[in-house]
GROMACS .gro file of C-alpha atoms in nm:
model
  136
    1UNK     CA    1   5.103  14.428  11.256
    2UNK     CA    2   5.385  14.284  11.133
    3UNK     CA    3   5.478  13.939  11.216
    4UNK     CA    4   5.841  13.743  11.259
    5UNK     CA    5   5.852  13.402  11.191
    6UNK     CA    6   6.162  13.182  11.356
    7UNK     CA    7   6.346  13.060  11.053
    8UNK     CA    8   6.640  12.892  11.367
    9UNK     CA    9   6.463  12.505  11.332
   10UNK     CA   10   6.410  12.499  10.982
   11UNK     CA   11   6.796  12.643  10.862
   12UNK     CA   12   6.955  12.378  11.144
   13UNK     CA   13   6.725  12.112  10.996
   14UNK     CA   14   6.888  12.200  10.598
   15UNK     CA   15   7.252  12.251  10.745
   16UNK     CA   16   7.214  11.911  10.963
   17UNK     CA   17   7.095  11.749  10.602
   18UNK     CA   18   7.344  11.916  10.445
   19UNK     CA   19   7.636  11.764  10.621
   20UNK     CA   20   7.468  11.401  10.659
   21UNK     CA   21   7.499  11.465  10.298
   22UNK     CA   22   7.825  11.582  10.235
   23UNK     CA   23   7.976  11.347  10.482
   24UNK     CA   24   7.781  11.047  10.296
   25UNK     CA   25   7.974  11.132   9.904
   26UNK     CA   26   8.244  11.155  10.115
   27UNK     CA   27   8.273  10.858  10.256
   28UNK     CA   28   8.116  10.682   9.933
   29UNK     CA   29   8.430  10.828   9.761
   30UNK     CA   30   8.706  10.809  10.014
   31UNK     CA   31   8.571  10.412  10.031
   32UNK     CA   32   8.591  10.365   9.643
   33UNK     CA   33   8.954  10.484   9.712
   34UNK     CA   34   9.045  10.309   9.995
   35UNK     CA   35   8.919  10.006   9.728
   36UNK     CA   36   9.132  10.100   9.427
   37UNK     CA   37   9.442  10.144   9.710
   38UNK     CA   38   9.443   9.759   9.821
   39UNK     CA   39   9.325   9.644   9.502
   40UNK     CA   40   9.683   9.780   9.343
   41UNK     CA   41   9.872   9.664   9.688
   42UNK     CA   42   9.737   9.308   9.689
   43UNK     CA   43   9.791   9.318   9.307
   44UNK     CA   44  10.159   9.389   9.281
   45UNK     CA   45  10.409   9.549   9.587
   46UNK     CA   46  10.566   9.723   9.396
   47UNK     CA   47  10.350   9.993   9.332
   48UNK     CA   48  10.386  10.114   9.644
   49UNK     CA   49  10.757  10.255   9.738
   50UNK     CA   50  10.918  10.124  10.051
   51UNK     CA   51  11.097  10.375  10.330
   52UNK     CA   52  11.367  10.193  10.444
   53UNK     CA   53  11.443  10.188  10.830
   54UNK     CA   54  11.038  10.286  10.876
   55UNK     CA   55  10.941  10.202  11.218
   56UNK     CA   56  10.580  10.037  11.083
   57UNK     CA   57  10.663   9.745  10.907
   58UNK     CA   58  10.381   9.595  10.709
   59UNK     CA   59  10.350   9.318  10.460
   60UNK     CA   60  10.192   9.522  10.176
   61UNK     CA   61   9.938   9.255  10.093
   62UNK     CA   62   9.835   9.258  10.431
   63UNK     CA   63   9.788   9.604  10.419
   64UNK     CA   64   9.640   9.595  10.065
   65UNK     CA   65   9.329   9.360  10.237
   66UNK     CA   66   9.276   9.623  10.488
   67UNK     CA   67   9.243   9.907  10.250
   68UNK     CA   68   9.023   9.676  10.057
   69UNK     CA   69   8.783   9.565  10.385
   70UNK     CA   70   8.787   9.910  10.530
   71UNK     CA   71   8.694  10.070  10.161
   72UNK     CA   72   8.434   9.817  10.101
   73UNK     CA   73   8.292   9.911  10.447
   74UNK     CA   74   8.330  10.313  10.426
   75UNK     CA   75   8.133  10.228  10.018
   76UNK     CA   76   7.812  10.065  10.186
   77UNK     CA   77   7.808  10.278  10.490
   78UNK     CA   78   7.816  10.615  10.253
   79UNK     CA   79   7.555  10.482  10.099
   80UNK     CA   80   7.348  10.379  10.396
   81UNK     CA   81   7.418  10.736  10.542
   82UNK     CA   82   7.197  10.865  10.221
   83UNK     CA   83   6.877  10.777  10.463
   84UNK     CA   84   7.089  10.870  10.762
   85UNK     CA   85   7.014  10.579  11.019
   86UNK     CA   86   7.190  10.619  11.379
   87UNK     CA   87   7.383  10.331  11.298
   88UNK     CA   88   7.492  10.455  10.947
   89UNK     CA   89   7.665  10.780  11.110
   90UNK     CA   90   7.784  10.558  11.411
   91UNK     CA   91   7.926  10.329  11.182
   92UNK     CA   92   8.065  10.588  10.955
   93UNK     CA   93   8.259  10.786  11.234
   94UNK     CA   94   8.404  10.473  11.307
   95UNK     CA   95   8.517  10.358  10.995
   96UNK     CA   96   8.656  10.693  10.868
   97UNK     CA   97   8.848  10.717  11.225
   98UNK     CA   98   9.032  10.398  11.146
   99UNK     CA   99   9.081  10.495  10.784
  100UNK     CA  100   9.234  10.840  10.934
  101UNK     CA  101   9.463  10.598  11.136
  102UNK     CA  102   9.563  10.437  10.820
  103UNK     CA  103   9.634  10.759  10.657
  104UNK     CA  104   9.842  10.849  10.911
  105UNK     CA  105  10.097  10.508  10.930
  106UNK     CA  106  10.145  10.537  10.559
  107UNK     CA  107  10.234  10.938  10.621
  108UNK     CA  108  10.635  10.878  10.548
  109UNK     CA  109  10.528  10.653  10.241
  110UNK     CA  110  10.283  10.921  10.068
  111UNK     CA  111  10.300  11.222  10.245
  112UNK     CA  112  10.070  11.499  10.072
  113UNK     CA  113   9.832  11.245   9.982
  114UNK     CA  114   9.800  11.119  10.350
  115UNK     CA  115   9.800  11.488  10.489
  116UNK     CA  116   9.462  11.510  10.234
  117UNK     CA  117   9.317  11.190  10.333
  118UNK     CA  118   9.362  11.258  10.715
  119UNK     CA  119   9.198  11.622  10.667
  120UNK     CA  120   8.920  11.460  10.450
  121UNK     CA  121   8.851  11.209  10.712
  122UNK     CA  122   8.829  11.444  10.960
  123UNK     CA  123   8.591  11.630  10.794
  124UNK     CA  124   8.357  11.341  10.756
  125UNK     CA  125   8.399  11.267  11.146
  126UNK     CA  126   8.323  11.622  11.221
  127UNK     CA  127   7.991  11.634  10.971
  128UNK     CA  128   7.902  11.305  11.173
  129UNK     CA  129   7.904  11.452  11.491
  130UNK     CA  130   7.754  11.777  11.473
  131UNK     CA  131   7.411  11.667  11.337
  132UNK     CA  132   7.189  11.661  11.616
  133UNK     CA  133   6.969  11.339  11.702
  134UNK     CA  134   6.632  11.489  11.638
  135UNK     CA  135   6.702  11.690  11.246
  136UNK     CA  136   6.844  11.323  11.137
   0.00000   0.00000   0.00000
């Protein structure tokens, strides 16, 4: 007799661990960038290049403490999603929705690099959501 085993539970429980995982270095690193991006806007404006006529107008220091909150936030909730807590992934999709929306008002100031950020971010969103509640 020969005898089948259902492998279906145990490969949805390794993919669902697998993108908890991938969407936690993600986040860990997109955070440690989103740090080093205010750090260098609240250091000195004129790193970053202004677009005249731009319809967002920001202070850049202002906008250099947001990167820096929202990086420090997206850091300790990459980590947390190492253990993958309900909150952690809650907390994650949040933060890397509103660093997505921060990617995309400084699109006509850094174009490619906010085209890579917003995909990035919505990977980590998607990885977030597709993990069902009981493999976490």
């Amino acid at each position: 007799m020969s005898t089948t085993t259902n492998r279906g539970p145990a490969k949805s429980e390794a993919l669902a661990g697998g993108l908890t995982l991938f969407a936690a270095v993600m986040l860990t690193i997109a955070g440690v960038l989103a740090i080093f991006r205010g750090i260098m806007a609240i250091a000195k404006d004129a790193i970053f290049v202004a677009t005249p006529n731009y319809v967002f107008k920001f202070d850049v220091t202002g906008w250099g403490w947001i990167h820096l909150i929202l990086g420090i936030v997206a850091t300790l909730t990459g980590i947390a999603l190492f253990k993958a807590p309900m909150w952690a992934r809650i907390t994650g999709i949040v933060i890397a929705a509103l660093l997505l929306i921060s990617s995309f008002l400084s699109l006509p100031y850094y174009p490619l690099w906010s085209i890579v950020l917003i995909a990035l971010y919505g990977f980590i969103i998607w990885a977030l959501c597709v993990v069902e509640e009981k493999n976490v």
